[in-house]
mmCIF file of C-alpha atoms in Angstrom:
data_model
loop_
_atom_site.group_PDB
_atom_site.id
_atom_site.type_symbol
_atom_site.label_atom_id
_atom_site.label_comp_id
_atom_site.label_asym_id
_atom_site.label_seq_id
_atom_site.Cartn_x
_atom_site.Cartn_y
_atom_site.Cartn_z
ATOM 1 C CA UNK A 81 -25.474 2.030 54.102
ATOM 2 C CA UNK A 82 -22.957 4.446 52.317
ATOM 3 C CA UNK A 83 -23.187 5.447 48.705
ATOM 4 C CA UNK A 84 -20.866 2.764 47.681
ATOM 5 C CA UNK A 85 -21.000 -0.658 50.171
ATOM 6 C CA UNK A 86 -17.978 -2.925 51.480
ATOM 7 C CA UNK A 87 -17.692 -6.009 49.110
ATOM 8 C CA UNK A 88 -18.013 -7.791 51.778
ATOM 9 C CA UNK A 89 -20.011 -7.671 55.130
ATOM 10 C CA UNK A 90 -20.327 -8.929 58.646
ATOM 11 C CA UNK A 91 -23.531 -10.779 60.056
ATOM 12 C CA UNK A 92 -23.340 -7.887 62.292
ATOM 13 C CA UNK A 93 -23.274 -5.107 59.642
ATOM 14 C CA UNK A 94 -25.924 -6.259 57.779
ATOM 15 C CA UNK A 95 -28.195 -6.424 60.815
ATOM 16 C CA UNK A 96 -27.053 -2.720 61.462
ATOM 17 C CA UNK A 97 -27.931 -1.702 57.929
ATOM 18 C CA UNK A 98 -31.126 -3.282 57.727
ATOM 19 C CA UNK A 99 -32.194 -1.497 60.584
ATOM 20 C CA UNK A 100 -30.902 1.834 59.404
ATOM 21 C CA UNK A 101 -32.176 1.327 55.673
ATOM 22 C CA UNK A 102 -35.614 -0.904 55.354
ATOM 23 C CA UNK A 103 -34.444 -0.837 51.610
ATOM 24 C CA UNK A 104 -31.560 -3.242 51.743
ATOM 25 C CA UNK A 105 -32.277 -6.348 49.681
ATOM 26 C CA UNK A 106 -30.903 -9.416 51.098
ATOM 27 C CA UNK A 107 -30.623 -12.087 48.161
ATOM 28 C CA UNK A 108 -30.143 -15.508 48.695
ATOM 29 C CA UNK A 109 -28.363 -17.495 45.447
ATOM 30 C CA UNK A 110 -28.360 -20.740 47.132
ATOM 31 C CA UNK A 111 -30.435 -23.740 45.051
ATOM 32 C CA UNK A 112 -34.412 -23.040 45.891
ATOM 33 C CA UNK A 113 -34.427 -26.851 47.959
ATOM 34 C CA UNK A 114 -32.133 -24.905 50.422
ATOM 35 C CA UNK A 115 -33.583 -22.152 50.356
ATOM 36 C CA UNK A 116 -36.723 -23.949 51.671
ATOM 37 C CA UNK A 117 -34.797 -25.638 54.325
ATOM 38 C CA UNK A 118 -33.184 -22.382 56.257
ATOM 39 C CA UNK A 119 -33.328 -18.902 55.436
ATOM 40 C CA UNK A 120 -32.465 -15.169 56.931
ATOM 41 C CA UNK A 121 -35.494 -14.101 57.424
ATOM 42 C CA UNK A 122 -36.820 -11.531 54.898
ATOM 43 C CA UNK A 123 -34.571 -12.618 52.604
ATOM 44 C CA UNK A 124 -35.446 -13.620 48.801
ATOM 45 C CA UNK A 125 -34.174 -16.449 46.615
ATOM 46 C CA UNK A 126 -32.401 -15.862 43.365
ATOM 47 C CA UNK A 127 -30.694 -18.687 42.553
ATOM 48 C CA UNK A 128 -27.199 -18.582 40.959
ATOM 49 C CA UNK A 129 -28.186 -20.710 38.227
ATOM 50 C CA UNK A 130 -30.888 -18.622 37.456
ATOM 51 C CA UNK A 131 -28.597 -15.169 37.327
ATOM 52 C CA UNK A 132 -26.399 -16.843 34.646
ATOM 53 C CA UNK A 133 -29.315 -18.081 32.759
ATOM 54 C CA UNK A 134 -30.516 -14.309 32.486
ATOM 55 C CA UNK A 135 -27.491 -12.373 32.768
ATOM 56 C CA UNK A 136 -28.423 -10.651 29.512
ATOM 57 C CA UNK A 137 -31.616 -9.683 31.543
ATOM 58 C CA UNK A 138 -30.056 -7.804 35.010
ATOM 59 C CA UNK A 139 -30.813 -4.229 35.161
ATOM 60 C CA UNK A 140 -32.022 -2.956 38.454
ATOM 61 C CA UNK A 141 -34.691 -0.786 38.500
ATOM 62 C CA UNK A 142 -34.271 0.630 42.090
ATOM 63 C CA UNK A 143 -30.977 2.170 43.408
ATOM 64 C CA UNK A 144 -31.367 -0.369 46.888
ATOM 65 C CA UNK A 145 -28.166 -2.130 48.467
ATOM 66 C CA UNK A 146 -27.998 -5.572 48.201
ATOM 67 C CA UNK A 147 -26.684 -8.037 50.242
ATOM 68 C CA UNK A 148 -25.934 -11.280 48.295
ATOM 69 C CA UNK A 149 -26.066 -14.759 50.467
ATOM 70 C CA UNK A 150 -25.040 -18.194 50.119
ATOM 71 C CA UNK A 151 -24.347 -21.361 52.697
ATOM 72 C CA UNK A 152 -20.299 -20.190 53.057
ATOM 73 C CA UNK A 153 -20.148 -16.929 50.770
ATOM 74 C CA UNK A 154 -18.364 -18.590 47.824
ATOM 75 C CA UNK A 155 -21.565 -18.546 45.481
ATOM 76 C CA UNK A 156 -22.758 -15.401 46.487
ATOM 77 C CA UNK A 157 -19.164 -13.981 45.693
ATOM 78 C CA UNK A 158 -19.769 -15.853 41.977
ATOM 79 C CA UNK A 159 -23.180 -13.760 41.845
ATOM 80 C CA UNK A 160 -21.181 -10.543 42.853
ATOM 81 C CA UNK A 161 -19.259 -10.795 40.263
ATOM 82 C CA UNK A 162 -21.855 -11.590 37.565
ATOM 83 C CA UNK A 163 -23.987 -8.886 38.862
ATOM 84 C CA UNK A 164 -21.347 -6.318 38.552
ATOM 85 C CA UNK A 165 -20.395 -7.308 35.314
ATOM 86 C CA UNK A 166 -24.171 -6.612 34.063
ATOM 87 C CA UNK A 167 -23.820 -2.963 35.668
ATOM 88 C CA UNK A 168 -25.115 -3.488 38.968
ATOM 89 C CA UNK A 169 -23.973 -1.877 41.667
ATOM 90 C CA UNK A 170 -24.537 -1.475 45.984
ATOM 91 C CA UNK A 171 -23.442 -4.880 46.285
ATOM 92 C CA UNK A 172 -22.150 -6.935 49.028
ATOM 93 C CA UNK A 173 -21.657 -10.434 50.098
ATOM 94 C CA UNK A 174 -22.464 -11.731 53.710
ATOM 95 C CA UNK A 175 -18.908 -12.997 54.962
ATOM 96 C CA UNK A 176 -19.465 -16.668 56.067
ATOM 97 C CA UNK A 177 -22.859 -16.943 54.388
ATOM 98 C CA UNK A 178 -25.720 -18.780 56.539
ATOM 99 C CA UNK A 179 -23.035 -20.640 58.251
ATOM 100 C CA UNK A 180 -21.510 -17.346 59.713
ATOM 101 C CA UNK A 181 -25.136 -15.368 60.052
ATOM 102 C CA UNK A 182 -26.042 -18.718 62.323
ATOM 103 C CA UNK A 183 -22.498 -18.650 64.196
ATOM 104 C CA UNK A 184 -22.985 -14.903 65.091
ATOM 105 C CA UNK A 185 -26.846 -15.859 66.867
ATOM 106 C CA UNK A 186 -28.210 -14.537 63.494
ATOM 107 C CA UNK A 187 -32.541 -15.431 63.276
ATOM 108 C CA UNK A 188 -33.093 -18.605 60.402
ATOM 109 C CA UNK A 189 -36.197 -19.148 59.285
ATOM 110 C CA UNK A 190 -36.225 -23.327 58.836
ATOM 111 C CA UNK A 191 -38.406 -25.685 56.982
ATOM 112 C CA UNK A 192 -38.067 -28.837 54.933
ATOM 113 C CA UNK A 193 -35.854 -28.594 52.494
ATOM 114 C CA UNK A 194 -32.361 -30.570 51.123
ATOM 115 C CA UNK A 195 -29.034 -30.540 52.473
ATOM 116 C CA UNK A 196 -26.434 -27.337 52.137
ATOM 117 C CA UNK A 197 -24.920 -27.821 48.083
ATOM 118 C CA UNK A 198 -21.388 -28.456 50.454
ATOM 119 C CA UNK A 199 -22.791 -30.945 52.009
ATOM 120 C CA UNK A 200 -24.172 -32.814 48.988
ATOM 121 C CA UNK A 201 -21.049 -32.273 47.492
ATOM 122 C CA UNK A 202 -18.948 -33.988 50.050
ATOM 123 C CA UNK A 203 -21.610 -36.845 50.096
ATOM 124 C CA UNK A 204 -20.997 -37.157 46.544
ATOM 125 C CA UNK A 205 -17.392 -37.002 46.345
ATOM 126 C CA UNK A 206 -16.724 -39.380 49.569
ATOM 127 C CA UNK A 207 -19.078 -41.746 47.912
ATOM 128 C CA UNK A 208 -17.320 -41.755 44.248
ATOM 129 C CA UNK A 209 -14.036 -42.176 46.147
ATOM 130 C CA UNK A 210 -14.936 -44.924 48.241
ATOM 131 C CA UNK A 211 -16.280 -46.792 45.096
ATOM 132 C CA UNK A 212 -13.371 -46.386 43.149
ATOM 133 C CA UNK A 213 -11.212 -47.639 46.514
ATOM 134 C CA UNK A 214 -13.137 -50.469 47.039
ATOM 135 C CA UNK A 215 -13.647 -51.252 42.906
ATOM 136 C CA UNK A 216 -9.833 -51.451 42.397
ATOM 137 C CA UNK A 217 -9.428 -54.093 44.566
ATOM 138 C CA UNK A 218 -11.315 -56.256 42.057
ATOM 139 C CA UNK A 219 -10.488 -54.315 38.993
ATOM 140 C CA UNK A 220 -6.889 -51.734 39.484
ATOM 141 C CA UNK A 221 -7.913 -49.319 37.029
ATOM 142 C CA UNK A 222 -10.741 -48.389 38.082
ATOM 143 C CA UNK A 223 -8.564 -46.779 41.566
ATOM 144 C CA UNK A 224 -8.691 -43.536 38.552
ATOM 145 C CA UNK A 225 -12.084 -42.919 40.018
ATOM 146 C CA UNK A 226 -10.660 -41.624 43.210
ATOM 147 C CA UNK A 227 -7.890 -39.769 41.466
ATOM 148 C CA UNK A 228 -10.371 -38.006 39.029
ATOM 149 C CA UNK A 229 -12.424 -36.866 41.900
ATOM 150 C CA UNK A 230 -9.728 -35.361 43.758
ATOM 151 C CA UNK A 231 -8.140 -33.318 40.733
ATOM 152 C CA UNK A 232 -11.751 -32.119 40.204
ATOM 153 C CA UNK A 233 -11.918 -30.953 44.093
ATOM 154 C CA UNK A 234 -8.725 -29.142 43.646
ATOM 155 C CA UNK A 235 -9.568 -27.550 40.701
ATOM 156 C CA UNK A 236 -12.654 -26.377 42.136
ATOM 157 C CA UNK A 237 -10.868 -24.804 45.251
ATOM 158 C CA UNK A 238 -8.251 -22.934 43.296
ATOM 159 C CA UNK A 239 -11.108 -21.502 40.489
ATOM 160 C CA UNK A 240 -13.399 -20.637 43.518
ATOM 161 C CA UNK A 241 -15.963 -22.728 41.112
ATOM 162 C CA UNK A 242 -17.571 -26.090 41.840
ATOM 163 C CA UNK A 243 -18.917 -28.508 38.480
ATOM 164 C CA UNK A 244 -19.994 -31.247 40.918
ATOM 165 C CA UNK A 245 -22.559 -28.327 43.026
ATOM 166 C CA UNK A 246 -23.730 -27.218 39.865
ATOM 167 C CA UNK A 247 -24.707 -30.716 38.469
ATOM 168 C CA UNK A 248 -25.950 -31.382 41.732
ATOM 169 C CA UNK A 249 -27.935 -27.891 41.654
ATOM 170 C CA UNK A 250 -29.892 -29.427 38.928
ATOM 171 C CA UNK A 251 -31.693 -32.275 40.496
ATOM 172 C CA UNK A 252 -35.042 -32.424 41.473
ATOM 173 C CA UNK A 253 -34.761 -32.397 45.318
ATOM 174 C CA UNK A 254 -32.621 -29.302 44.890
ATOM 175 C CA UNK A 255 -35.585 -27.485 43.067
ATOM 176 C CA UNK A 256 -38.862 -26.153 44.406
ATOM 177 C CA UNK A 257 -41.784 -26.594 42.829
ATOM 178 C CA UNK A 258 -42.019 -24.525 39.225
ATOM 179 C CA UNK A 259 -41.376 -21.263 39.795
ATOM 180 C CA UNK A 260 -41.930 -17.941 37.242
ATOM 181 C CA UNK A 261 -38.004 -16.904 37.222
ATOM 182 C CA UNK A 262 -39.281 -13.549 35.966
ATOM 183 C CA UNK A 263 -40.921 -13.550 39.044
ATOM 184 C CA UNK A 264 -37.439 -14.759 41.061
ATOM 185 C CA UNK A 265 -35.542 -11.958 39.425
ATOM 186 C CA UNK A 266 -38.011 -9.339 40.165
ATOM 187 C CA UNK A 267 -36.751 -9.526 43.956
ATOM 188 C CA UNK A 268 -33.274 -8.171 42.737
ATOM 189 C CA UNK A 269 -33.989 -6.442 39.970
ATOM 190 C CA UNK A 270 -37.774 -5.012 40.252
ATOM 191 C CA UNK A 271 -40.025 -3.020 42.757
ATOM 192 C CA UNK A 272 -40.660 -3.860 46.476
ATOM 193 C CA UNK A 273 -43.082 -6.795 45.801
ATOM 194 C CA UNK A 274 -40.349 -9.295 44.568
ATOM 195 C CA UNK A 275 -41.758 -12.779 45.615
ATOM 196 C CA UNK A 276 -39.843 -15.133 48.013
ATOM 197 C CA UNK A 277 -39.776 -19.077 47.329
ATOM 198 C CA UNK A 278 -39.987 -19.341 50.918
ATOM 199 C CA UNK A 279 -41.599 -17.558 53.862
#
């Protein structure tokens, strides 16, 4: 990988680069429930809400590229720029996240886990929407319900930010059981042994 990486990659690059540098760090910042359920293999999880908790915190000790990854890329570009903000550099984002690693015939490593945080989401939102739909008929007002939902989607796809995934992020099925974040951050930030939530 050259001195200073493409902000963003291919599935195809980063299979090339892995092969040409052991070294490269692939870093998952998807919630630790999804994690669990698919995976690149080799890769680690760092969770997104776990970066911004201990932003203060993010100083690599190693000089290793990093390749950030999330279910579409939109978190993992989030983490990119929280990471370089805190000084890090050699970072890259997987273009298409899982979803395009799995289009190209990229390996997944799959276990139980929850659904992708887009998924949720939409379950969430088409659910609050249908309630408010069907509520209005016996109450008008309450037809707000849909409206507020889809001036918070629309906010979320012009800030590139999503309240509803990080609410959602917090839930129990979305976590794994307790885990040392010290630990967590170790895979981007530390030595060689960083510790994956997942095989």
């Amino acid at each position: 990988m050259p001195h200073t990486p493409p902000t963003t990659v291919e599935p195809a690059q980063v299979r090339e680069f892995r092969e040409a540098d052991p070294q490269v760090r692939l870093i998952d910042v998807r919630t630790p429930g999804e994690f669990t359920a698919t995976h690149i293999p080799g890769s680690y999880n760092v969770p997104l809400d776990l970066l911004r908790e201990h932003r203060a915190e993010l100083t690599a000790q190693h000089g290793d590229p990093v390749v950030l990854v999330c279910a579409s890329g939109a978190r993992a570009e989030q983490a990119r720029a929280l990471l370089e903000t805190a000084g890090l550099d050699r970072i890259s984002v997987l273009r298409g996240g899982i979803t395009g690693w799995e289009g190209e015939g990229g390996d997944l490593d799959r276990g139980r886990g929850t659904w992708a945080m887009e998924r949720q989401v939409r379950l969430v939102a088409g659910l609050l929407v249908l309630t408010g739909v069907v509520a209005s008929t016996a109450y008008e007002p309450l037809k707000w319900i849909s409206g507020f939902v889809g001036a918070g989607l629309t906010f979320a796809a012009l800030s590139n930010t999503c309240a509803m995934s990080r609410a959602l992020g917090l839930l129990p099925h979305n976590r794994t059981a307790a885990t040392d974040g010290r630990a967590l951050l170790d895979a981007l930030t530390g030595g060689r042994d960083g510790s994956r939530t997942a095989g």
